[in-house]
mmCIF file of C-alpha atoms in Angstrom:
data_model
loop_
_atom_site.group_PDB
_atom_site.id
_atom_site.type_symbol
_atom_site.label_atom_id
_atom_site.label_comp_id
_atom_site.label_asym_id
_atom_site.label_seq_id
_atom_site.Cartn_x
_atom_site.Cartn_y
_atom_site.Cartn_z
ATOM 1 C CA ASP A 79 51.649 89.460 70.081
ATOM 2 C CA GLY A 80 53.915 90.057 67.072
ATOM 3 C CA GLY A 81 57.601 89.486 67.268
ATOM 4 C CA ILE A 82 60.487 87.085 67.115
ATOM 5 C CA THR A 83 60.837 84.297 69.650
ATOM 6 C CA GLN A 84 63.820 82.193 70.532
ATOM 7 C CA SER A 85 63.699 79.074 72.629
ATOM 8 C CA PRO A 86 64.915 77.894 74.967
ATOM 9 C CA LYS A 87 66.394 80.811 76.907
ATOM 10 C CA TYR A 88 69.057 78.577 78.478
ATOM 11 C CA LEU A 89 70.417 75.376 77.019
ATOM 12 C CA PHE A 90 72.978 72.934 78.311
ATOM 13 C CA ARG A 91 74.696 70.445 76.070
ATOM 14 C CA LYS A 92 77.125 67.660 76.652
ATOM 15 C CA GLU A 93 80.249 67.598 74.581
ATOM 16 C CA GLY A 94 79.801 65.627 71.378
ATOM 17 C CA GLN A 95 76.073 66.267 71.114
ATOM 18 C CA ASN A 96 74.269 68.264 68.472
ATOM 19 C CA VAL A 97 71.694 70.769 69.679
ATOM 20 C CA THR A 98 69.094 72.836 67.840
ATOM 21 C CA LEU A 99 68.100 76.388 68.765
ATOM 22 C CA SER A 100 64.662 77.548 67.723
ATOM 23 C CA CYS A 101 63.799 80.903 66.142
ATOM 24 C CA GLU A 102 60.259 81.770 65.097
ATOM 25 C CA GLN A 103 58.858 85.069 63.810
ATOM 26 C CA ASN A 104 55.320 86.180 62.982
ATOM 27 C CA LEU A 105 56.348 89.492 61.423
ATOM 28 C CA ASN A 106 56.117 88.128 57.867
ATOM 29 C CA HIS A 107 59.785 89.036 57.361
ATOM 30 C CA ASP A 108 61.672 87.534 54.455
ATOM 31 C CA ALA A 109 65.168 87.734 55.961
ATOM 32 C CA MET A 110 66.384 85.958 59.070
ATOM 33 C CA TYR A 111 69.796 85.927 60.727
ATOM 34 C CA TRP A 112 71.766 84.058 63.367
ATOM 35 C CA TYR A 113 74.461 85.846 65.357
ATOM 36 C CA ARG A 114 76.807 84.692 68.036
ATOM 37 C CA GLN A 115 77.649 87.140 70.817
ATOM 38 C CA ASP A 116 80.847 86.740 72.818
ATOM 39 C CA PRO A 117 82.287 89.356 75.193
ATOM 40 C CA GLY A 118 84.411 91.876 73.295
ATOM 41 C CA GLN A 119 83.626 90.369 69.897
ATOM 42 C CA GLY A 120 80.311 91.934 69.103
ATOM 43 C CA LEU A 121 77.716 90.170 67.014
ATOM 44 C CA ARG A 122 79.261 87.750 64.562
ATOM 45 C CA LEU A 123 77.133 86.478 61.700
ATOM 46 C CA ILE A 124 76.741 82.702 61.525
ATOM 47 C CA TYR A 125 74.138 82.225 58.782
ATOM 48 C CA TYR A 126 71.477 84.285 57.110
ATOM 49 C CA SER A 127 68.531 83.570 54.875
ATOM 50 C CA GLN A 128 66.966 86.004 52.455
ATOM 51 C CA ILE A 129 64.128 83.763 51.343
ATOM 52 C CA VAL A 130 62.567 80.399 52.082
ATOM 53 C CA ASN A 131 64.664 77.394 51.047
ATOM 54 C CA ASP A 132 67.785 79.523 50.646
ATOM 55 C CA PHE A 133 70.518 80.546 53.075
ATOM 56 C CA GLN A 134 74.102 81.786 53.033
ATOM 57 C CA LYS A 135 77.090 81.329 55.308
ATOM 58 C CA GLY A 136 78.191 84.202 57.431
ATOM 59 C CA ASP A 137 81.642 84.818 58.855
ATOM 60 C CA ILE A 138 81.693 81.932 61.357
ATOM 61 C CA ALA A 139 79.529 79.186 59.825
ATOM 62 C CA GLU A 140 81.875 76.281 60.576
ATOM 63 C CA GLY A 141 80.297 73.800 62.983
ATOM 64 C CA TYR A 142 76.785 75.172 62.468
ATOM 65 C CA SER A 143 73.909 74.300 60.156
ATOM 66 C CA VAL A 144 70.539 75.868 59.408
ATOM 67 C CA SER A 145 67.359 75.255 57.463
ATOM 68 C CA ARG A 146 64.642 77.548 56.146
ATOM 69 C CA GLU A 147 61.716 75.361 55.216
ATOM 70 C CA LYS A 148 59.146 77.916 56.347
ATOM 71 C CA LYS A 149 59.178 81.691 56.253
ATOM 72 C CA GLU A 150 58.454 81.855 59.964
ATOM 73 C CA SER A 151 61.197 79.526 61.148
ATOM 74 C CA PHE A 152 64.998 79.506 60.981
ATOM 75 C CA PRO A 153 66.428 76.883 63.355
ATOM 76 C CA LEU A 154 70.144 76.727 64.076
ATOM 77 C CA THR A 155 71.906 73.442 64.824
ATOM 78 C CA VAL A 156 75.153 73.586 66.738
ATOM 79 C CA THR A 157 77.003 70.448 65.779
ATOM 80 C CA SER A 158 79.720 68.554 67.610
ATOM 81 C CA ALA A 159 82.148 70.004 65.070
ATOM 82 C CA GLN A 160 81.832 73.456 66.649
ATOM 83 C CA LYS A 161 84.897 73.599 68.868
ATOM 84 C CA ASN A 162 83.795 76.350 71.229
ATOM 85 C CA PRO A 163 80.004 76.431 71.239
ATOM 86 C CA THR A 164 79.434 78.043 74.641
ATOM 87 C CA ALA A 165 78.023 81.493 73.793
ATOM 88 C CA PHE A 166 74.958 83.686 73.594
ATOM 89 C CA TYR A 167 73.042 83.221 70.328
ATOM 90 C CA LEU A 168 70.779 85.857 68.856
ATOM 91 C CA CYS A 169 68.311 85.431 66.037
ATOM 92 C CA ALA A 170 67.018 88.417 64.051
ATOM 93 C CA SER A 171 64.613 89.110 61.226
ATOM 94 C CA MET A 172 64.169 91.938 58.782
ATOM 95 C CA GLY A 173 61.535 92.796 56.207
ATOM 96 C CA GLY A 174 58.291 94.577 55.483
ATOM 97 C CA GLY A 175 60.052 97.337 53.581
ATOM 98 C CA LEU A 176 61.995 98.388 56.675
ATOM 99 C CA LEU A 177 65.711 98.041 57.313
ATOM 100 C CA GLU A 178 65.391 97.579 61.067
ATOM 101 C CA ALA A 179 66.472 94.184 62.386
ATOM 102 C CA PHE A 180 64.285 92.765 65.125
ATOM 103 C CA PHE A 181 66.050 90.503 67.574
ATOM 104 C CA GLY A 182 64.868 87.618 69.683
ATOM 105 C CA GLN A 183 65.691 87.521 73.378
ATOM 106 C CA GLY A 184 68.575 85.129 72.793
ATOM 107 C CA THR A 185 69.603 81.633 73.845
ATOM 108 C CA ARG A 186 72.537 81.078 76.152
ATOM 109 C CA LEU A 187 74.177 77.775 75.279
ATOM 110 C CA THR A 188 76.558 76.138 77.715
ATOM 111 C CA VAL A 189 78.531 73.002 76.972
ATOM 112 C CA VAL A 190 79.038 70.882 80.054
ATOM 113 C CA GLY B 198 85.118 90.173 53.027
ATOM 114 C CA GLU B 199 83.046 92.868 54.642
ATOM 115 C CA ASN B 200 84.294 94.162 57.965
ATOM 116 C CA VAL B 201 83.184 96.762 60.485
ATOM 117 C CA GLU B 202 85.632 98.044 63.092
ATOM 118 C CA GLN B 203 84.301 99.832 66.173
ATOM 119 C CA HIS B 204 86.154 101.918 68.767
ATOM 120 C CA PRO B 205 86.500 102.261 71.667
ATOM 121 C CA SER B 206 85.544 98.937 73.207
ATOM 122 C CA THR B 207 84.728 100.625 76.511
ATOM 123 C CA LEU B 208 83.885 104.218 77.301
ATOM 124 C CA SER B 209 83.257 105.818 80.670
ATOM 125 C CA VAL B 210 81.879 109.364 80.977
ATOM 126 C CA GLN B 211 80.402 111.565 83.659
ATOM 127 C CA GLU B 212 76.697 112.258 83.539
ATOM 128 C CA GLY B 213 76.067 115.282 81.361
ATOM 129 C CA ASP B 214 79.181 114.805 79.245
ATOM 130 C CA SER B 215 79.149 113.767 75.591
ATOM 131 C CA ALA B 216 80.105 110.345 74.269
ATOM 132 C CA VAL B 217 81.395 109.498 70.805
ATOM 133 C CA ILE B 218 81.716 106.031 69.292
ATOM 134 C CA LYS B 219 83.394 105.529 65.927
ATOM 135 C CA CYS B 220 83.129 102.851 63.252
ATOM 136 C CA THR B 221 84.839 102.155 59.967
ATOM 137 C CA TYR B 222 83.624 99.822 57.234
ATOM 138 C CA SER B 223 85.401 98.047 54.425
ATOM 139 C CA ASP B 224 82.741 97.451 51.758
ATOM 140 C CA SER B 225 82.331 100.575 49.658
ATOM 141 C CA ALA B 226 78.980 99.216 48.448
ATOM 142 C CA SER B 227 77.525 99.605 51.956
ATOM 143 C CA ASN B 228 74.910 102.307 52.041
ATOM 144 C CA TYR B 229 72.967 101.776 55.249
ATOM 145 C CA PHE B 230 74.438 102.274 58.734
ATOM 146 C CA PRO B 231 72.322 101.546 61.810
ATOM 147 C CA TRP B 232 73.199 101.785 65.482
ATOM 148 C CA TYR B 233 71.786 99.379 68.054
ATOM 149 C CA LYS B 234 71.668 99.655 71.837
ATOM 150 C CA GLN B 235 71.712 96.564 74.037
ATOM 151 C CA GLU B 236 70.888 97.069 77.676
ATOM 152 C CA LEU B 237 72.050 94.470 80.159
ATOM 153 C CA GLY B 238 70.131 91.231 79.708
ATOM 154 C CA LYS B 239 68.036 92.574 76.856
ATOM 155 C CA ARG B 240 67.966 92.236 73.087
ATOM 156 C CA PRO B 241 69.617 94.830 70.804
ATOM 157 C CA GLN B 242 67.279 97.558 69.581
ATOM 158 C CA LEU B 243 67.686 100.096 66.809
ATOM 159 C CA ILE B 244 68.238 103.638 68.086
ATOM 160 C CA ILE B 245 69.221 105.550 64.959
ATOM 161 C CA ASP B 246 70.327 104.883 61.404
ATOM 162 C CA ILE B 247 71.706 106.774 58.428
ATOM 163 C CA ARG B 248 71.813 106.162 54.711
ATOM 164 C CA SER B 249 74.745 107.018 52.481
ATOM 165 C CA ASN B 250 72.982 109.930 50.799
ATOM 166 C CA VAL B 251 72.937 111.826 54.103
ATOM 167 C CA GLY B 252 75.886 113.210 56.049
ATOM 168 C CA GLU B 253 74.263 113.636 59.444
ATOM 169 C CA LYS B 254 71.094 112.700 61.255
ATOM 170 C CA LYS B 255 69.868 113.766 64.688
ATOM 171 C CA ASP B 256 67.244 112.462 67.057
ATOM 172 C CA GLN B 257 67.063 114.415 70.297
ATOM 173 C CA ARG B 258 70.290 113.695 72.198
ATOM 174 C CA ILE B 259 71.755 111.275 69.691
ATOM 175 C CA ALA B 260 73.240 111.949 66.287
ATOM 176 C CA VAL B 261 75.080 109.987 63.672
ATOM 177 C CA THR B 262 77.567 111.349 61.141
ATOM 178 C CA LEU B 263 78.820 109.627 58.006
ATOM 179 C CA ASN B 264 81.948 110.230 55.943
ATOM 180 C CA LYS B 265 81.598 108.088 52.827
ATOM 181 C CA THR B 266 84.965 109.045 51.433
ATOM 182 C CA ALA B 267 86.773 107.877 54.535
ATOM 183 C CA LYS B 268 84.284 105.036 55.089
ATOM 184 C CA HIS B 269 83.598 105.875 58.682
ATOM 185 C CA PHE B 270 80.602 106.867 60.735
ATOM 186 C CA SER B 271 80.126 107.939 64.329
ATOM 187 C CA LEU B 272 77.499 107.990 67.056
ATOM 188 C CA HIS B 273 77.302 111.083 69.238
ATOM 189 C CA ILE B 274 75.366 111.148 72.499
ATOM 190 C CA THR B 275 75.064 114.513 74.219
ATOM 191 C CA GLU B 276 74.040 115.245 77.817
ATOM 192 C CA THR B 277 74.532 111.629 78.764
ATOM 193 C CA GLN B 278 72.343 110.084 81.454
ATOM 194 C CA PRO B 279 72.809 106.918 83.544
ATOM 195 C CA GLU B 280 70.138 105.172 81.458
ATOM 196 C CA ASP B 281 72.385 105.586 78.416
ATOM 197 C CA SER B 282 74.666 102.967 79.975
ATOM 198 C CA ALA B 283 74.577 99.962 77.621
ATOM 199 C CA VAL B 284 76.461 98.222 74.845
ATOM 200 C CA TYR B 285 76.244 100.022 71.518
ATOM 201 C CA PHE B 286 76.756 98.303 68.169
ATOM 202 C CA CYS B 287 77.282 99.881 64.793
ATOM 203 C CA ALA B 288 76.471 97.964 61.624
ATOM 204 C CA ALA B 289 76.733 98.278 57.866
ATOM 205 C CA SER B 290 74.829 96.757 55.000
ATOM 206 C CA TYR B 291 73.834 97.200 51.415
ATOM 207 C CA SER B 292 70.419 98.781 51.464
ATOM 208 C CA SER B 293 67.987 95.961 51.163
ATOM 209 C CA ASN B 294 65.732 94.517 53.784
ATOM 210 C CA THR B 295 67.068 91.091 53.019
ATOM 211 C CA GLY B 296 70.720 91.969 52.878
ATOM 212 C CA LYS B 297 73.682 90.917 54.939
ATOM 213 C CA LEU B 298 74.051 92.972 58.117
ATOM 214 C CA ILE B 299 77.558 93.119 59.605
ATOM 215 C CA PHE B 300 78.072 94.440 63.131
ATOM 216 C CA GLY B 301 81.019 96.037 64.851
ATOM 217 C CA GLN B 302 82.546 94.649 68.029
ATOM 218 C CA GLY B 303 80.442 96.775 70.355
ATOM 219 C CA THR B 304 81.195 99.579 72.812
ATOM 220 C CA THR B 305 80.297 99.322 76.473
ATOM 221 C CA LEU B 306 79.280 102.801 77.614
ATOM 222 C CA GLN B 307 79.186 103.580 81.302
ATOM 223 C CA VAL B 308 77.680 106.872 82.428
ATOM 224 C CA LYS B 309 78.664 107.714 85.978
ATOM 225 C CA PRO B 310 76.146 109.690 88.029
#
């Protein structure tokens, strides 16, 4: 079953803790993206990676970190420095000569 | 930096009417403009896209128009149906399948039966 998978679907975090969201794709796509979705604010770009071992900050990178050690994986860490981390996070990938972005099903993070 | 503005934020129409959503972009280098539909509780999915060398593109009841000079593009949905109810996002990027993809704020479309 080809696609892009995010886990977990729901995640709860205590204040002050770091948490890592998983994103895996088996589409052989070069590019991967992390977006944050808040009501009325659309999809805001956190980080993106165009190739393994390289990534760039998006518009709201503060308080987040990523790695791209493998083509298939692009995990996002929400650090304690992120002041308002409660949100819906979407991962996407793009490649194969197409310009269509394929999205995961999302992770809803709640800070408790 | 790059920016995409989308209007309106909410849109309510009667079934059978048309709906229009408009976007403007800031980066004149952008040359690829997709539209995504996100149904409640689901992931966004591409519904139509347009490249900068084309002024209009149609796919059944949906169409997209592009005005490069004014740096704006629009989504047109005709003969709306209740299943068109969703959040719609426009986006802009420089044509590359590894490029930065910037989305608008989204429009919540409600089609009343």
